[in-house]
Each structure stands twice: as C-alpha cells, then as structure tokens.
Coordinates of C-alpha atoms and ligand atoms in Angstrom, one line a residue:
M145 CA -41.4 -65.6 -55.4
A146 CA -40.2 -62.0 -56.2
K147 CA -39.3 -60.8 -59.6
Y148 CA -36.2 -58.8 -60.5
I149 CA -35.6 -55.6 -62.5
F150 CA -32.1 -54.5 -63.2
V151 CA -31.3 -51.0 -64.2
T152 CA -27.9 -50.5 -65.9
G153 CA -26.4 -47.3 -67.4
G154 CA -24.6 -46.5 -70.6
V155 CA -22.9 -43.7 -72.5
T156 CA -22.1 -41.5 -69.5
S157 CA -22.5 -41.3 -65.8
S158 CA -25.0 -38.9 -64.0
L159 CA -27.9 -39.8 -66.3
G160 CA -30.1 -40.4 -63.2
K161 CA -30.4 -44.2 -62.9
G162 CA -31.4 -43.7 -59.3
I163 CA -34.3 -41.4 -60.2
I164 CA -35.5 -43.8 -63.1
A165 CA -35.3 -46.7 -60.7
A166 CA -37.2 -44.8 -58.0
S167 CA -39.8 -43.6 -60.5
L168 CA -40.4 -47.1 -61.8
A169 CA -40.7 -48.4 -58.3
K170 CA -43.2 -45.6 -57.4
L171 CA -45.4 -46.5 -60.3
L172 CA -45.4 -50.2 -59.4
Q173 CA -46.0 -49.4 -55.8
A174 CA -48.9 -47.1 -56.9
R175 CA -50.4 -50.1 -58.6
G176 CA -50.4 -52.1 -55.4
L177 CA -47.2 -54.1 -55.7
K178 CA -44.7 -54.3 -52.9
V179 CA -41.4 -53.0 -54.2
T180 CA -37.9 -52.2 -52.9
I181 CA -34.8 -50.9 -54.6
Q182 CA -31.2 -51.8 -54.0
K183 CA -28.0 -50.3 -55.2
F184 CA -24.9 -52.2 -56.2
D185 CA -21.8 -50.0 -56.3
P186 CA -18.6 -51.1 -58.0
Y187 CA -16.1 -49.3 -55.7
I188 CA -13.9 -51.1 -53.3
N189 CA -14.8 -49.1 -50.1
V190 CA -16.9 -51.5 -48.0
D191 CA -19.5 -48.6 -47.7
P192 CA -19.4 -44.9 -48.5
G193 CA -19.1 -44.0 -44.9
T194 CA -15.4 -43.2 -45.1
L195 CA -15.7 -41.2 -48.3
N196 CA -15.3 -37.5 -48.3
P197 CA -18.6 -35.7 -49.5
Y198 CA -16.6 -34.2 -52.4
E199 CA -15.9 -37.7 -53.6
H200 CA -19.3 -39.2 -53.5
G201 CA -21.9 -36.7 -52.2
E202 CA -23.8 -37.3 -49.0
C203 CA -23.6 -40.5 -47.1
Y204 CA -27.2 -41.7 -46.4
V205 CA -27.9 -43.4 -43.1
T206 CA -30.7 -46.0 -42.9
E207 CA -32.8 -47.0 -39.9
D208 CA -30.5 -49.9 -39.1
G209 CA -27.5 -47.7 -39.1
A210 CA -26.0 -48.6 -42.5
E211 CA -23.9 -45.9 -44.2
T212 CA -25.0 -46.0 -47.8
D213 CA -25.1 -44.4 -51.2
L214 CA -27.2 -41.2 -51.6
D215 CA -29.4 -43.0 -54.1
L216 CA -31.0 -44.8 -51.2
G217 CA -32.3 -41.4 -50.1
H218 CA -34.1 -41.1 -53.4
Y219 CA -35.6 -44.5 -53.0
E220 CA -37.0 -43.7 -49.6
R221 CA -38.1 -40.2 -50.5
F222 CA -40.1 -41.7 -53.5
L223 CA -41.4 -44.8 -51.9
S224 CA -41.8 -43.7 -48.2
N225 CA -40.4 -47.1 -47.4
Y226 CA -37.3 -47.7 -45.3
T227 CA -34.3 -49.4 -46.8
S228 CA -31.6 -51.3 -44.9
Q229 CA -28.0 -52.5 -45.0
A230 CA -29.1 -55.2 -47.5
N231 CA -30.1 -52.5 -50.0
N232 CA -26.6 -51.2 -50.6
V233 CA -23.8 -53.5 -51.6
T234 CA -20.3 -52.6 -52.9
T235 CA -17.5 -54.6 -54.4
G236 CA -15.7 -54.1 -51.2
R237 CA -18.4 -55.7 -49.2
I238 CA -18.6 -58.7 -51.6
Y239 CA -14.8 -59.3 -51.5
Q240 CA -14.8 -58.9 -47.7
T241 CA -17.4 -61.6 -47.4
V242 CA -15.7 -63.9 -49.8
I243 CA -12.2 -63.4 -48.3
N244 CA -13.6 -64.0 -44.7
K245 CA -15.1 -67.2 -46.0
E246 CA -11.8 -68.2 -47.6
R247 CA -10.0 -67.5 -44.3
A248 CA -12.6 -69.7 -42.5
G249 CA -11.8 -72.5 -44.8
D250 CA -15.2 -72.6 -46.3
F251 CA -14.1 -73.1 -49.9
L252 CA -12.5 -76.5 -48.9
G253 CA -9.1 -75.9 -50.6
K254 CA -10.5 -74.6 -53.9
T255 CA -8.9 -71.7 -55.8
V256 CA -11.2 -68.7 -55.1
Q257 CA -11.9 -66.8 -58.3
V258 CA -14.0 -63.9 -59.6
V259 CA -16.1 -66.4 -61.5
P260 CA -17.8 -68.3 -59.8
H261 CA -17.0 -67.2 -56.2
I262 CA -17.4 -63.4 -56.5
T263 CA -20.2 -63.7 -58.9
D264 CA -22.0 -66.2 -56.7
E265 CA -21.8 -63.8 -53.8
I266 CA -23.0 -61.0 -55.9
K267 CA -26.0 -63.1 -57.1
R268 CA -26.8 -64.2 -53.5
R269 CA -27.0 -60.6 -52.5
M270 CA -29.0 -59.6 -55.6
L271 CA -31.7 -62.2 -54.8
L272 CA -31.6 -61.8 -51.0
L273 CA -34.4 -59.3 -50.5
G274 CA -36.7 -61.4 -52.6
Q275 CA -36.3 -64.6 -50.4
D276 CA -39.2 -64.0 -48.1
D277 CA -42.6 -62.7 -49.0
Q278 CA -41.8 -59.2 -48.2
F279 CA -41.6 -57.9 -51.7
D280 CA -43.1 -58.7 -55.2
I281 CA -40.5 -56.8 -57.1
I282 CA -36.8 -56.1 -56.4
I283 CA -35.3 -53.3 -58.5
T284 CA -31.5 -53.3 -58.6
E285 CA -29.6 -50.3 -59.8
L286 CA -26.1 -51.1 -60.9
G287 CA -23.7 -48.2 -60.2
G288 CA -21.2 -47.1 -62.8
T289 CA -21.5 -47.2 -66.6
V290 CA -21.4 -50.3 -68.9
G291 CA -17.8 -50.7 -70.1
D292 CA -16.2 -49.8 -66.8
I293 CA -13.7 -52.5 -65.8
E294 CA -14.9 -52.5 -62.2
S295 CA -18.6 -53.2 -63.0
L296 CA -17.9 -56.3 -65.1
P297 CA -18.5 -58.9 -62.3
F298 CA -21.9 -57.2 -61.5
I299 CA -22.9 -57.4 -65.2
E300 CA -21.6 -61.0 -65.4
A301 CA -23.8 -61.8 -62.4
V302 CA -26.9 -60.4 -64.2
R303 CA -26.0 -62.5 -67.2
Q304 CA -25.9 -65.6 -65.2
L305 CA -29.3 -64.7 -63.5
Q306 CA -30.8 -64.0 -67.0
W307 CA -29.7 -67.6 -67.8
E308 CA -30.7 -69.2 -64.5
L309 CA -34.1 -67.5 -63.8
P310 CA -37.3 -68.0 -65.9
D311 CA -37.5 -65.4 -68.6
E312 CA -40.5 -63.7 -66.9
D313 CA -38.7 -63.2 -63.6
L314 CA -36.1 -60.8 -64.8
V315 CA -36.2 -57.5 -66.7
V316 CA -33.1 -55.4 -67.8
V317 CA -33.6 -51.7 -68.2
H318 CA -30.7 -49.9 -69.8
L319 CA -30.6 -46.1 -69.3
T320 CA -28.8 -44.2 -72.1
L321 CA -28.4 -40.8 -73.6
I322 CA -29.6 -39.5 -77.0
P323 CA -27.6 -36.3 -77.4
Y324 CA -29.0 -33.4 -79.5
L325 CA -26.4 -31.8 -81.8
K326 CA -27.4 -28.2 -82.1
A327 CA -25.2 -27.6 -85.2
A328 CA -26.8 -30.5 -87.0
K329 CA -30.3 -29.9 -85.4
E330 CA -30.4 -33.6 -84.9
L331 CA -30.8 -36.3 -82.1
K332 CA -28.0 -38.8 -82.3
T333 CA -28.6 -42.5 -81.6
K334 CA -25.0 -43.8 -82.2
P335 CA -23.8 -43.6 -78.6
T336 CA -26.9 -45.6 -77.5
Q337 CA -26.2 -48.2 -80.2
H338 CA -22.6 -48.5 -79.0
S339 CA -23.6 -48.8 -75.4
V340 CA -26.1 -51.5 -76.1
K341 CA -23.6 -53.3 -78.3
M342 CA -21.1 -53.2 -75.4
L343 CA -23.7 -54.5 -73.0
S344 CA -24.7 -57.3 -75.4
E345 CA -21.1 -58.3 -75.8
T346 CA -21.1 -59.2 -72.1
G347 CA -24.1 -61.5 -72.8
V348 CA -26.7 -59.2 -71.2
H349 CA -29.5 -58.1 -73.5
P350 CA -31.6 -55.2 -72.4
D351 CA -35.4 -55.5 -72.6
I352 CA -36.1 -51.8 -72.3
L353 CA -34.1 -48.7 -73.2
V354 CA -34.8 -45.5 -71.3
C355 CA -33.4 -42.7 -73.3
R356 CA -32.5 -39.4 -71.7
T357 CA -33.0 -36.6 -74.1
E358 CA -33.5 -32.9 -74.3
E359 CA -35.8 -33.1 -77.3
P360 CA -38.8 -35.4 -77.8
L361 CA -38.1 -38.7 -79.6
N362 CA -40.4 -39.1 -82.6
N363 CA -41.5 -42.5 -83.8
D364 CA -38.9 -42.7 -86.5
I365 CA -36.1 -42.3 -84.0
K366 CA -37.7 -44.7 -81.6
R367 CA -38.0 -47.3 -84.4
K368 CA -34.4 -46.7 -85.5
I369 CA -33.1 -47.2 -81.9
A370 CA -35.3 -50.3 -81.6
L371 CA -34.1 -51.8 -84.8
F372 CA -30.4 -51.2 -84.2
C373 CA -30.6 -52.2 -80.5
N374 CA -32.8 -55.2 -81.0
V375 CA -35.7 -54.2 -78.6
K376 CA -39.4 -53.7 -79.3
T377 CA -40.3 -50.1 -80.4
E378 CA -42.6 -49.6 -77.5
A379 CA -39.7 -50.6 -75.2
V380 CA -37.8 -47.5 -76.3
I381 CA -38.8 -45.0 -73.6
E382 CA -38.4 -41.3 -73.9
A383 CA -37.0 -39.7 -70.7
M384 CA -37.2 -35.9 -71.3
D385 CA -35.3 -33.6 -69.0
A386 CA -37.8 -32.6 -66.3
A387 CA -38.2 -29.4 -64.2
T388 CA -38.1 -31.5 -61.1
I389 CA -37.1 -35.1 -60.3
Y390 CA -40.6 -35.6 -58.8
E391 CA -42.2 -35.2 -62.2
V392 CA -40.3 -38.2 -63.6
P393 CA -42.8 -40.9 -62.4
L394 CA -45.5 -39.1 -64.3
L395 CA -43.3 -38.9 -67.4
M396 CA -42.5 -42.7 -67.1
L397 CA -46.2 -43.4 -66.6
R398 CA -47.0 -41.6 -69.9
E399 CA -44.4 -43.7 -71.6
K400 CA -45.7 -46.9 -70.0
L401 CA -42.5 -47.9 -68.5
D402 CA -44.3 -49.7 -65.7
L403 CA -46.7 -51.5 -68.1
I404 CA -43.9 -52.8 -70.3
C405 CA -42.1 -54.2 -67.2
L406 CA -45.3 -55.8 -66.0
R407 CA -46.0 -57.4 -69.3
K408 CA -42.5 -58.8 -69.5
M409 CA -42.9 -60.2 -66.0
N410 CA -46.2 -61.7 -66.9
I411 CA -47.9 -59.9 -63.9
T412 CA -51.5 -59.4 -64.3
G413 CA -54.4 -58.2 -62.0
Y414 CA -52.6 -55.0 -61.0
A415 CA -54.6 -51.8 -60.2
E416 CA -54.6 -48.5 -62.0
P417 CA -51.9 -46.5 -60.3
N418 CA -53.0 -44.4 -57.4
L419 CA -50.9 -41.2 -57.5
D420 CA -53.3 -38.8 -55.9
K421 CA -51.0 -37.8 -53.0
W422 CA -48.1 -37.6 -55.3
K423 CA -49.9 -35.3 -57.8
G424 CA -51.2 -33.2 -54.9
F425 CA -47.6 -32.6 -53.8
L426 CA -46.5 -31.8 -57.4
D427 CA -49.3 -29.3 -57.9
K428 CA -48.2 -27.4 -54.7
L429 CA -44.6 -27.7 -55.8
K430 CA -45.3 -26.3 -59.2
Y431 CA -47.6 -23.4 -58.2
P432 CA -46.3 -21.9 -54.9
K433 CA -48.1 -18.9 -53.5
S434 CA -45.0 -17.1 -52.2
K435 CA -41.3 -17.5 -51.8
V436 CA -39.0 -17.8 -48.8
T437 CA -35.1 -17.6 -48.9
V438 CA -33.1 -19.7 -46.5
G439 CA -29.4 -19.8 -46.0
L440 CA -27.6 -23.2 -46.0
I441 CA -24.4 -22.6 -44.1
G442 CA -21.9 -25.4 -44.9
K443 CA -18.5 -26.1 -46.2
Y444 CA -19.2 -28.5 -49.0
I445 CA -21.5 -26.1 -50.8
E446 CA -19.7 -26.4 -54.1
L447 CA -21.1 -29.8 -54.5
Q448 CA -24.9 -29.9 -54.3
D449 CA -24.9 -33.7 -53.7
A450 CA -23.2 -33.2 -50.4
Y451 CA -26.4 -31.9 -48.9
K452 CA -28.9 -33.8 -51.0
S453 CA -31.3 -34.9 -48.3
I454 CA -31.4 -31.5 -46.8
L455 CA -32.2 -29.9 -50.2
E456 CA -34.9 -32.4 -50.9
S457 CA -36.4 -31.9 -47.4
F458 CA -36.7 -28.2 -48.3
V459 CA -38.6 -29.1 -51.4
H460 CA -41.0 -31.3 -49.4
A461 CA -41.4 -28.7 -46.7
G462 CA -41.9 -25.9 -49.3
A463 CA -44.8 -27.8 -50.9
M464 CA -46.4 -28.4 -47.5
N465 CA -46.2 -24.6 -46.8
E466 CA -47.2 -23.7 -50.4
V467 CA -44.0 -21.7 -50.8
K468 CA -41.0 -21.9 -53.1
V469 CA -37.9 -22.4 -51.1
E470 CA -35.0 -20.6 -52.5
V471 CA -31.7 -21.9 -50.9
V472 CA -28.8 -19.6 -50.8
N473 CA -25.6 -21.5 -50.2
V474 CA -23.2 -19.7 -47.9
H475 CA -19.7 -21.0 -47.5
S476 CA -18.9 -21.1 -43.8
E477 CA -15.2 -20.6 -44.4
F478 CA -15.8 -17.1 -45.6
I479 CA -18.1 -15.8 -42.9
T480 CA -16.5 -13.3 -40.6
A481 CA -17.8 -11.0 -37.8
E482 CA -17.3 -8.1 -40.2
N483 CA -19.2 -9.5 -43.2
V484 CA -21.9 -11.7 -41.6
S485 CA -24.8 -9.2 -41.8
E486 CA -24.0 -8.6 -45.5
K487 CA -23.6 -12.3 -46.3
L488 CA -26.8 -13.2 -44.5
S489 CA -28.9 -10.3 -45.5
G490 CA -32.2 -11.0 -47.1
L491 CA -32.6 -14.5 -45.6
D492 CA -35.8 -15.6 -43.9
G493 CA -34.1 -18.6 -42.1
L494 CA -30.8 -20.1 -41.5
L495 CA -29.8 -23.8 -41.5
V496 CA -26.4 -24.7 -40.2
A497 CA -25.4 -28.0 -41.8
P498 CA -23.8 -31.2 -40.5
G499 CA -20.1 -31.8 -41.0
F500 CA -16.8 -32.9 -39.6
G501 CA -13.5 -31.2 -38.7
L502 CA -12.2 -27.7 -38.1
R503 CA -12.6 -26.1 -41.4
G504 CA -15.3 -23.4 -41.6
I505 CA -16.2 -23.8 -38.0
E506 CA -15.8 -20.2 -36.8
G507 CA -18.0 -19.0 -39.7
K508 CA -20.8 -21.3 -38.6
I509 CA -20.5 -20.0 -35.0
I510 CA -20.8 -16.4 -36.2
A511 CA -23.7 -17.3 -38.3
V512 CA -25.5 -18.9 -35.4
Q513 CA -24.9 -15.7 -33.3
Y514 CA -26.4 -13.6 -36.0
A515 CA -29.6 -15.7 -36.2
R516 CA -29.9 -15.8 -32.4
E517 CA -29.5 -12.1 -32.0
K518 CA -31.6 -11.0 -34.9
G519 CA -34.5 -13.4 -34.1
L520 CA -34.0 -15.1 -37.5
P521 CA -35.4 -18.6 -37.6
F522 CA -32.5 -21.0 -36.9
F523 CA -32.2 -24.7 -37.5
G524 CA -29.0 -26.6 -36.6
I525 CA -28.4 -30.2 -37.7
C526 CA -25.8 -32.3 -35.9
L527 CA -22.7 -30.2 -36.2
G528 CA -25.0 -27.3 -36.7
M529 CA -26.6 -28.0 -33.3
Q530 CA -23.2 -28.4 -31.7
M531 CA -22.2 -25.0 -33.1
A532 CA -25.3 -23.5 -31.6
V533 CA -24.3 -24.9 -28.2
I534 CA -20.7 -23.5 -28.5
E535 CA -22.0 -20.1 -29.6
F536 CA -24.3 -20.0 -26.6
A537 CA -21.5 -21.0 -24.2
R538 CA -19.1 -18.4 -25.5
N539 CA -21.4 -15.5 -25.9
I540 CA -24.1 -16.0 -23.2
L541 CA -22.3 -18.1 -20.6
G542 CA -19.0 -16.2 -20.9
M543 CA -17.0 -19.4 -21.6
K544 CA -14.6 -17.7 -24.0
D545 CA -12.8 -20.7 -25.5
A546 CA -15.7 -23.1 -25.3
H547 CA -15.5 -25.7 -28.0
S548 CA -16.1 -29.3 -29.1
V549 CA -13.2 -31.6 -28.3
E550 CA -13.4 -32.7 -32.0
M551 CA -11.9 -29.3 -32.9
D552 CA -10.0 -28.4 -29.7
A553 CA -9.0 -31.2 -27.4
N554 CA -7.6 -28.8 -24.8
T555 CA -10.5 -26.4 -24.5
N556 CA -11.3 -25.3 -20.9
Y557 CA -15.0 -25.7 -21.7
P558 CA -15.6 -28.9 -23.6
V559 CA -19.3 -28.2 -24.0
I560 CA -19.4 -30.8 -26.9
D561 CA -17.5 -33.9 -25.8
I562 CA -16.7 -37.3 -27.3
M563 CA -19.3 -40.0 -26.4
E564 CA -18.1 -42.5 -23.8
E565 CA -18.5 -45.5 -26.1
Q566 CA -16.5 -43.7 -28.9
K567 CA -13.4 -43.3 -26.8
K568 CA -12.1 -46.8 -27.4
I569 CA -12.8 -46.8 -31.2
T570 CA -9.8 -46.9 -33.5
M571 CA -11.4 -48.0 -36.8
M572 CA -13.2 -45.3 -38.8
G573 CA -15.7 -47.3 -41.0
G574 CA -19.2 -47.9 -39.6
T575 CA -18.1 -47.0 -36.0
M576 CA -20.1 -43.7 -35.3
R577 CA -23.4 -43.6 -33.4
L578 CA -25.4 -44.7 -36.4
G579 CA -29.1 -45.2 -37.2
S580 CA -32.3 -44.8 -35.4
Y581 CA -32.5 -44.0 -31.7
P582 CA -35.5 -43.0 -29.5
C583 CA -35.9 -39.5 -28.1
E584 CA -38.3 -38.2 -25.4
I585 CA -39.6 -34.7 -25.9
T586 CA -40.5 -32.2 -23.2
E587 CA -44.1 -31.1 -22.9
G588 CA -44.7 -27.5 -24.1
S589 CA -41.4 -27.2 -25.9
L590 CA -41.1 -26.1 -29.5
A591 CA -40.1 -29.7 -30.4
H592 CA -43.3 -30.9 -28.9
K593 CA -45.3 -28.4 -30.9
I594 CA -43.5 -29.5 -34.1
Y595 CA -43.8 -33.3 -33.6
G596 CA -47.1 -33.3 -31.7
K597 CA -45.9 -36.2 -29.6
Y598 CA -43.6 -37.1 -26.7
S599 CA -41.7 -40.0 -28.2
I600 CA -39.9 -40.0 -31.6
T601 CA -37.1 -41.9 -33.3
E602 CA -34.7 -40.2 -35.6
R603 CA -31.4 -41.2 -37.3
H604 CA -28.0 -40.4 -36.2
R605 CA -24.4 -40.1 -37.4
H606 CA -21.9 -38.6 -35.0
R607 CA -19.2 -39.3 -32.4
Y608 CA -19.6 -36.2 -30.2
E609 CA -22.4 -35.1 -27.9
F610 CA -23.7 -32.3 -25.6
N611 CA -21.7 -32.4 -22.4
N612 CA -24.3 -32.9 -19.7
Q613 CA -22.0 -31.5 -17.1
Y614 CA -23.0 -28.1 -18.4
L615 CA -26.7 -28.7 -18.8
D616 CA -27.9 -26.8 -15.7
Q617 CA -25.9 -23.8 -16.7
F618 CA -27.4 -23.7 -20.2
Q619 CA -31.0 -24.3 -18.9
Q620 CA -30.7 -21.6 -16.3
N621 CA -29.6 -19.1 -18.9
G622 CA -32.1 -19.8 -21.7
M623 CA -31.0 -22.7 -23.8
V624 CA -32.9 -25.8 -22.9
A625 CA -32.6 -29.5 -23.8
S626 CA -36.1 -30.4 -25.0
G627 CA -35.3 -33.9 -26.4
I628 CA -33.3 -36.5 -24.5
N629 CA -32.5 -40.1 -25.3
P630 CA -34.4 -42.1 -22.6
E631 CA -31.7 -44.8 -22.3
T632 CA -28.5 -42.8 -22.2
G633 CA -29.6 -39.3 -21.3
L634 CA -27.9 -37.9 -24.4
V635 CA -29.2 -34.5 -25.4
E636 CA -30.9 -34.8 -28.8
I637 CA -32.6 -31.4 -29.1
V638 CA -31.8 -27.9 -27.8
E639 CA -33.8 -24.8 -28.2
I640 CA -34.1 -21.2 -27.0
P641 CA -37.7 -20.6 -25.9
S642 CA -37.3 -16.8 -25.9
H643 CA -36.4 -16.8 -29.6
P644 CA -39.2 -17.0 -32.3
F645 CA -37.7 -20.2 -33.7
F646 CA -34.3 -21.6 -32.6
I647 CA -33.8 -25.3 -32.6
G648 CA -30.8 -27.6 -33.0
V649 CA -30.9 -31.3 -33.3
Q650 CA -28.2 -33.9 -32.8
Y651 CA -29.8 -36.2 -35.3
H652 CA -30.6 -35.9 -39.0
P653 CA -34.3 -35.3 -39.7
E654 CA -33.5 -34.8 -43.3
L655 CA -33.0 -38.6 -43.6
K656 CA -36.6 -39.3 -43.0
S657 CA -38.3 -36.7 -45.1
S658 CA -40.2 -38.1 -48.0
V659 CA -42.7 -36.7 -50.6
E660 CA -45.7 -38.3 -48.7
N661 CA -44.2 -37.8 -45.2
P662 CA -42.2 -34.6 -45.0
A663 CA -40.0 -34.2 -42.0
P664 CA -42.0 -32.1 -39.3
L665 CA -38.9 -30.1 -38.4
F666 CA -38.4 -28.9 -42.0
V667 CA -42.0 -28.1 -42.4
S668 CA -42.0 -26.1 -39.2
F669 CA -38.8 -24.4 -40.0
I670 CA -40.1 -23.3 -43.5
G671 CA -43.3 -22.2 -41.8
A672 CA -41.3 -20.0 -39.4
A673 CA -39.3 -18.6 -42.3
K674 CA -42.6 -17.8 -44.1
K675 CA -43.9 -16.0 -41.0
Y676 CA -40.6 -14.1 -40.7
N677 CA -40.9 -13.1 -44.3
E678 CA -44.5 -12.0 -44.0
Q679 CA -43.8 -10.0 -40.8
L680 CA -40.9 -8.3 -42.6
H681 CA -43.1 -7.3 -45.5
T682 CA -45.8 -6.0 -43.1
S683 CA -43.3 -3.9 -41.2
V684 CA -41.8 -2.5 -44.4
K685 CA -45.3 -1.7 -45.7
K686 CA -46.1 0.0 -42.3
A687 CA -42.9 2.0 -42.4
A688 CA -43.7 3.2 -45.9
Q689 CA -47.2 4.2 -44.8
V690 CA -45.8 6.2 -41.9
S691 CA -43.3 8.1 -44.0
Ligands
LIG206 N1 -18.6 -34.1 -36.4 C1 -19.7 -34.1 -35.4 C2 -19.7 -35.4 -34.6 O1 -19.2 -36.4 -35.0 C3 -21.0 -33.9 -36.2 C4 -21.3 -35.0 -37.1 C5 -22.4 -34.6 -38.1 O2 -22.7 -33.4 -38.3 N2 -23.0 -35.6 -38.8 O3 -20.4 -35.5 -33.6

C-alpha cells in the first residue's frame, strides 16, 4: 500500500509549494522509492485549459492529453516521470463528478452535501494513484493558501484521512514564510504561528514546517517555531531562497526533509540518495563556459509563468551546451518592419512562441522573416511554426494575404487551416488536438539529425494545421515537411534546408524537457545559437585584424 504526503501552504501564495513538493519527491526517488505528485486546485474551472495565460500561467499538457496546472511541469521536469489526468484535480472536476452521479440517481434519494459527498469524492481521488502497486509514495500538493474559503473541502478531506489512515501512512508538510524585517533586523515567526493555528483549527495538524526565508534560521528560532506550532524542532525546515529552483532538492537534503518524512512513515531500508546526474547538471548550470542570447517572441511576456516550460527547457539545454542562456523577451505586438532589426539586434537565436488569436501576429511574422533572411537560428513552436509557414507563403511563394483561418477566415491562401475533426466542435474545454501523437521523420533532415531517429512522439495542443493542399509548392521552393503524423498525414515539422538552422514544430517539445532528459530540439537550438555567436565573434575579430 502507498503512503501519502500532503503539502499545504500558509501565510501567502507563491511560496513555491510545487518546487518543495517536487524537491521532496526527487529526494525520495533518488533513494529508490517510486513517487508521484498530484495537484488539487480549489478553482471551479474543470481544468485550466480554458484559462487565459495571464490568469494562471501556462497550461501544461500531459501525455494522455490532460490540460493541467503548470506545477505538473515542475513535477515532470524534476522526476523525469510522466503524469496524467489523474494527477490534477480541481473543485470543478470534483463537483462535475458528484453532480453527474446525482443526475444518474446514484445517491438513492439522499441530500447531496459538501460533507460527506464532496469530501468523499476528494478523498477517492487523493487515494486513487496509490491503489495499485505503481507507487510507494503519493505527494499531494494542495493549491491555494490555508484560510481560503475555497480550499476548505480539501483540508477537510485531509483531516478525515488523517483520522482514517494509520498514523504512519500520512504526513502533512506545511509551507510558510518567515519574513525578515529589515528595520528590526529580525526574522518574524508570528505569521507562521497564525497560519499553523488556522490549519489546526480545521483539525489538521502539520508534522513538518518548511519555512521560506531570506535569512538562515538559527536554532533558537527553530525551537521557538517548534514550540509555538507544536512540531518537533528537527521538523522545522529552513528553505532559503535559492539561486535556481534546481538547487532546492539539495537544500532540502541538507535539512533532512526526506529523512523526517521517511521516519514519520516508518519506511526503512532505503538507499543513500543517488543524485549524481542531478549534481552534474547543476554544476554545468552554475559554471557555464560562455553565454548565448535568445529572443523569445510572444505576447504574454509580461508574465513569466505563461512560458514556464519553454524557459525551463532553455535552462536544461543551456546546461547541456555549457552556456548560460540569456532570454530576451520581445513583445510581438510592438515589432514592426521598421524597428525589427533594432529590436532583434544582438540575438543569437529566435524562438517564436505558441499562442492563440490575432493579437501580436504580424510582429511574429516580421520576426520570422528577419531570422530567415539573416540566417539567424530560428525555432517556431506551434503558433510559431504556423507563423513561419505564413511568412514563407507571403514572402517566397508570393501569396500576399496568406494566413491562418484562425486569424482570417476569408484569406485567399489558407496555408494554415482548421483540422477536419475540429470543424464540428462547439465546446471549448478539452477539445483541441491534445496529448501525445507519433511523428515520422524524414531521413537526412535537420529533425533527423536532432532526434537521431525516425519515429518520435511529442505532445500537442492546437486546432489548426498546415494545409497539405500547398505542400508541393512549399517543398519545391525550399520549405520542407520533415515530420509527418503517420496516421493522418498532418505536417508536424517544417524546415528550410538552405538555412543554417530553421525549424518549426506543430507540437510542444518544451513539455517533455526534464533535467535528466533535456528536449533534443532545445539542445540543438541552443547549440546552433552558440555556433552563431562564436562565428559572429570570429568574424568581428577577423574584421578588427584586417583594419
Ligand atoms: N492557435 C493555434 C492553433 O490552435 C496554435 C496553438 C498553440 O500555439 N498552442 O492551432
């Protein structure tokens, strides 16, 4: 039987529950245990798929096509294990299940209530992944902050489980903040005391407190927190701000977070953690040999979480290439033909981001043209690939108003068209082409060089596709389809062989990049940017020698 660790949060949001959960999971995994992480979100949307990225950051898509919270991205990047629909549950999904059951008459005439019916459904889902022998430990991150009205049923479910399960089968980790008051030159424990008090009032008592802090917690402070919050002193864990999230597992190892959990769960016979690969990655990340600058062209750049997986993939790919990747965010809405060379100057590569809708589209097309004409490494993802196709149609094939029918339903050249199966869809949630699909790669293509194989699978999230009616024209004029879905013939990869590095993909390679398995496309793109940068320096040096 699996054991369960719950991670709650107090004092304020954005303390990084996801990173703490992922770090703890990493340490337990490194000790040989089979671990997964799930996230329970208190909002009423059935999933975050319909949420604007400004609201909730990126929507993370799993292998099985679930649209989920971006924290699942952290779980996969840390663990190199895939999650699924079962790993992300929202209040909306819980209620949907309960209401469907009520409509089916399954409650046999009973009044359906938050307790026990909603909490029963929450508990069923909390325990679900532990039902077969797949995992030893299930870590559940509870979204929101203790004290929020909407998280109450989740906390109540944890209370009931604490009562129902043997003591050693359940651990509650509470993440809080110990603010440092500059004026008083003091760390303050009161917000943590209040937050633990509030949690205890609901009947849930934390076993471990992980305390986010800018300053180290000395033993006196730890003892004080332990005394007032009724936990063991060694269970007060210092979580100092780290230079990178990938350092957090090592900080937690030093504080023995994993050992304290294992002790509470009465688990023995575990190995010393094997973190060799992880440490190797961290070393490369911390001590890069040079730097490359890449432009991220998007329209949600004000909010870093909107492109979380892309940014993390750059980190993984940078370490593989032993370079620091500096990302310059360029707002596509403000790129014009007049200012493009100024806005994109100094870049070693250009990534045009995924997205939806008309805003910022022309700027993306202008940016693609710049990269194509200047020989600047180019990488287009989903909408970014579609923009590369439109740019090529307009400027090389002479199709002046070529467009995607998403942006212009009446274009004379619908080079990006709606997928056949999407035409009848009216409901927005969970209806895109989602999740993992196979792709066959052409021998000798750039894609083949990058992946080193002929068959791959990658994850998707889109409604529109390359219009195969135009494929011959594109191929005859220099843009080729080097990756095709073998079942449907959908174009998944386009490239320009005469360009040093120009590739667009209909799928999202950033969703499968992890610390221990960086996405090949990102690794190669950063490699191309590094080469571009080196060549630039060599030619500048040569020019200086000549003059
Ligand atoms: N809006 C485009 C489509 O639906 C691209 C989607 C994306 O970039 N994820 O096809």
